[in-house]
mmCIF file of C-alpha atoms in Angstrom:
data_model
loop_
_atom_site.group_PDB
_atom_site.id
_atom_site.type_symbol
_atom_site.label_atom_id
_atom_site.label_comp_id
_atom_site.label_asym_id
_atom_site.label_seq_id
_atom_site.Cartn_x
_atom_site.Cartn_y
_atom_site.Cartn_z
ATOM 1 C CA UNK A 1 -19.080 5.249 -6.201
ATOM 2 C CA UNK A 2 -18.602 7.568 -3.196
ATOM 3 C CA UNK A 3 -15.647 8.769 -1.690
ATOM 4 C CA UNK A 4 -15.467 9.488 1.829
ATOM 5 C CA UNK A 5 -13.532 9.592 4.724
ATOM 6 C CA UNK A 6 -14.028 5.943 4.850
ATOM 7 C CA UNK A 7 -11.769 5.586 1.677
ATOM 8 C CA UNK A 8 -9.276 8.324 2.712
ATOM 9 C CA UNK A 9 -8.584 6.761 5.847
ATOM 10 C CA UNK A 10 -8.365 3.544 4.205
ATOM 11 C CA UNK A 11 -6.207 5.047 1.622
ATOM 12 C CA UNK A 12 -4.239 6.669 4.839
ATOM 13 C CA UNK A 13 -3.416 2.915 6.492
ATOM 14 C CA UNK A 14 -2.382 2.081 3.557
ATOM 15 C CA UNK A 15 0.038 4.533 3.410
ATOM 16 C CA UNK A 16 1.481 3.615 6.908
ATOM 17 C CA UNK A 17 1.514 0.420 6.531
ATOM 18 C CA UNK A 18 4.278 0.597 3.530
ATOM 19 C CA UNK A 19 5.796 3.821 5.581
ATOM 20 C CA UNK A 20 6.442 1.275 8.717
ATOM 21 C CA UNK A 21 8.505 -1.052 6.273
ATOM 22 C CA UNK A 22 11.141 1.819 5.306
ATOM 23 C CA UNK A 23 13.536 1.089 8.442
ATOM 24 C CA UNK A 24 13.276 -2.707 8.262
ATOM 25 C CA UNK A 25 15.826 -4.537 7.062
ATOM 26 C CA UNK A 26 14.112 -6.277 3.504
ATOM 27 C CA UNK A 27 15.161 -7.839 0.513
ATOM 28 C CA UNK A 28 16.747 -5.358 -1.833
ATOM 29 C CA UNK A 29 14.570 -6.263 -4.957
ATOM 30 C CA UNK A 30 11.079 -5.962 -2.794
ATOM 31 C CA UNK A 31 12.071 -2.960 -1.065
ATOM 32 C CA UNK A 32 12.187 -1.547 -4.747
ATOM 33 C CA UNK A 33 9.026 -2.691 -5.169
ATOM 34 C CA UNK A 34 7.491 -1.177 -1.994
ATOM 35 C CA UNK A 35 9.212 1.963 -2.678
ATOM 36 C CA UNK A 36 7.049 2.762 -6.075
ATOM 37 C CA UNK A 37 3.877 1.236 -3.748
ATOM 38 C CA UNK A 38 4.204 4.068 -1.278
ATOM 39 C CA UNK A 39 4.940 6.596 -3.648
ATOM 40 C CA UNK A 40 1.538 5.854 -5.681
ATOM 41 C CA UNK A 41 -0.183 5.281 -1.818
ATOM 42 C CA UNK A 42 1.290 8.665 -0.661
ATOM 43 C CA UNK A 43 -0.749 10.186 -3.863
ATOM 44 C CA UNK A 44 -3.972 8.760 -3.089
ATOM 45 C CA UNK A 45 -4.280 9.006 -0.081
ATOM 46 C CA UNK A 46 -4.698 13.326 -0.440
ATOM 47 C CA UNK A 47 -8.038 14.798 -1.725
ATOM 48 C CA UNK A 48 -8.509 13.103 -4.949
ATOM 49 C CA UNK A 49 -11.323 11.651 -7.191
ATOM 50 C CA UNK A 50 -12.411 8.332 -6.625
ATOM 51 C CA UNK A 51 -11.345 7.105 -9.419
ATOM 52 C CA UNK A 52 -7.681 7.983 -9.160
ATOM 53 C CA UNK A 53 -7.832 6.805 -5.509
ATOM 54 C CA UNK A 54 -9.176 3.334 -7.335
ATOM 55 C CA UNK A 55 -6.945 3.279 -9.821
ATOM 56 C CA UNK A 56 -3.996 4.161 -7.928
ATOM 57 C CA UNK A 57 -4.594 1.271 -5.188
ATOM 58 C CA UNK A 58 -4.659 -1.221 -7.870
ATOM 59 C CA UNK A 59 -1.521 -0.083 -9.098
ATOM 60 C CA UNK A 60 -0.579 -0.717 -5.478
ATOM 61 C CA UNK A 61 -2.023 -3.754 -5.152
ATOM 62 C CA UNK A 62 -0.149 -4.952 -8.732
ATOM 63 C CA UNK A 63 3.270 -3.792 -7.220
ATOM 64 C CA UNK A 64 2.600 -5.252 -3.743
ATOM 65 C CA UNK A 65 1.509 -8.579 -6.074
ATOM 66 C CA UNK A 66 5.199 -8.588 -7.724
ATOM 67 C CA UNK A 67 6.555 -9.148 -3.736
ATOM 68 C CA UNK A 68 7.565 -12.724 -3.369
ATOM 69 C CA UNK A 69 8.725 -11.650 0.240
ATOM 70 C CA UNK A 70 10.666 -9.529 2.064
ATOM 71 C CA UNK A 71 12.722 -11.936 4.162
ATOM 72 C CA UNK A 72 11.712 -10.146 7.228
ATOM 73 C CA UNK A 73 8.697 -11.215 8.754
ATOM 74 C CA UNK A 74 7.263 -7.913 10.843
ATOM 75 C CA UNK A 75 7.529 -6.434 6.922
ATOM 76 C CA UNK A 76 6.354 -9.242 5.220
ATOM 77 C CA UNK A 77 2.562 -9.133 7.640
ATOM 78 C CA UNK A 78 2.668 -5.304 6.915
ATOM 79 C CA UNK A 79 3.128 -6.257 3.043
ATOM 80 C CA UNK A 80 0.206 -8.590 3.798
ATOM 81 C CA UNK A 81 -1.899 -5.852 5.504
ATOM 82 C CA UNK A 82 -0.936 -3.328 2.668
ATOM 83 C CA UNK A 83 -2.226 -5.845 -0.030
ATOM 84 C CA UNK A 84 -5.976 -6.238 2.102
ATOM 85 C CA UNK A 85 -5.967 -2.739 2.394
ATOM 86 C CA UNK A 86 -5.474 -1.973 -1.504
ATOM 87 C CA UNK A 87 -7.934 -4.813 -2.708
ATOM 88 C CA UNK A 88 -11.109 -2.421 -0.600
ATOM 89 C CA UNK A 89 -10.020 0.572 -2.159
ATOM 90 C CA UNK A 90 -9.373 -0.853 -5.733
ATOM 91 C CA UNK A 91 -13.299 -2.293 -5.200
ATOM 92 C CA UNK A 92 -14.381 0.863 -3.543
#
C-alpha cells in the first residue's frame, strides 16, 4: 500500500480533530481516552511507514471505540469525525 500525502494529511485531520477537543469541557473518563488517541495520532501523523501510520490509526480508532460520549456535543461530532477519519487510514 502507498503512502502519500493523501494519508499524511489524513493522518494530519485526524490529529486536529482530537487537538480541537482539548479545551472543551468533556467527560472526565473520555477525555482520558482521547488523550492516549491524540498522543498515538500526533505519532502518525510525522514521516512514518505505512504500516505504523495503519497500525497506529487503528489503535486510534480502538480508543476512540471505548468513547461512549463526551457529554458535550461540538466534542462528541469531532469524536465522530476522528473515528471516520481513523477507519481510511487503518484501510489505507
Amino acid at each position: 500500500m502507498s503512502d502519500g500525502p493523501d494519508d499524511r494529511e489524513l493522518a494530519d485531520r485526524l490529529y486536529r480533530e482530537l487537538e480541537a477537543t482539548e479545551d472543551l469541557p468533556i467527560d472526565r473518563v473520555a477525555n482520558r481516552w482521547l488523550g492516549e488517541a491524540q498522543a498515538v495520532a500526533s505519532e502518525i501523523r510525522g514521516d512514518v511507514t505505512p504500516t505504523v501510520r495503519r497500525e497506529g490509526a487503528t489503535d486510534v480508532l480502538e480508543l476512540l471505540e471505548a468513547i461512549e460520549g463526551t457529554d458535550n456535543e461540538r466534542a462528541d461530532e469531532r469524536v465522530e469525525r476522528a473515528r471516520r477519519l481513523a477507519a481510511r487510514l487503518a484501510q489505507a
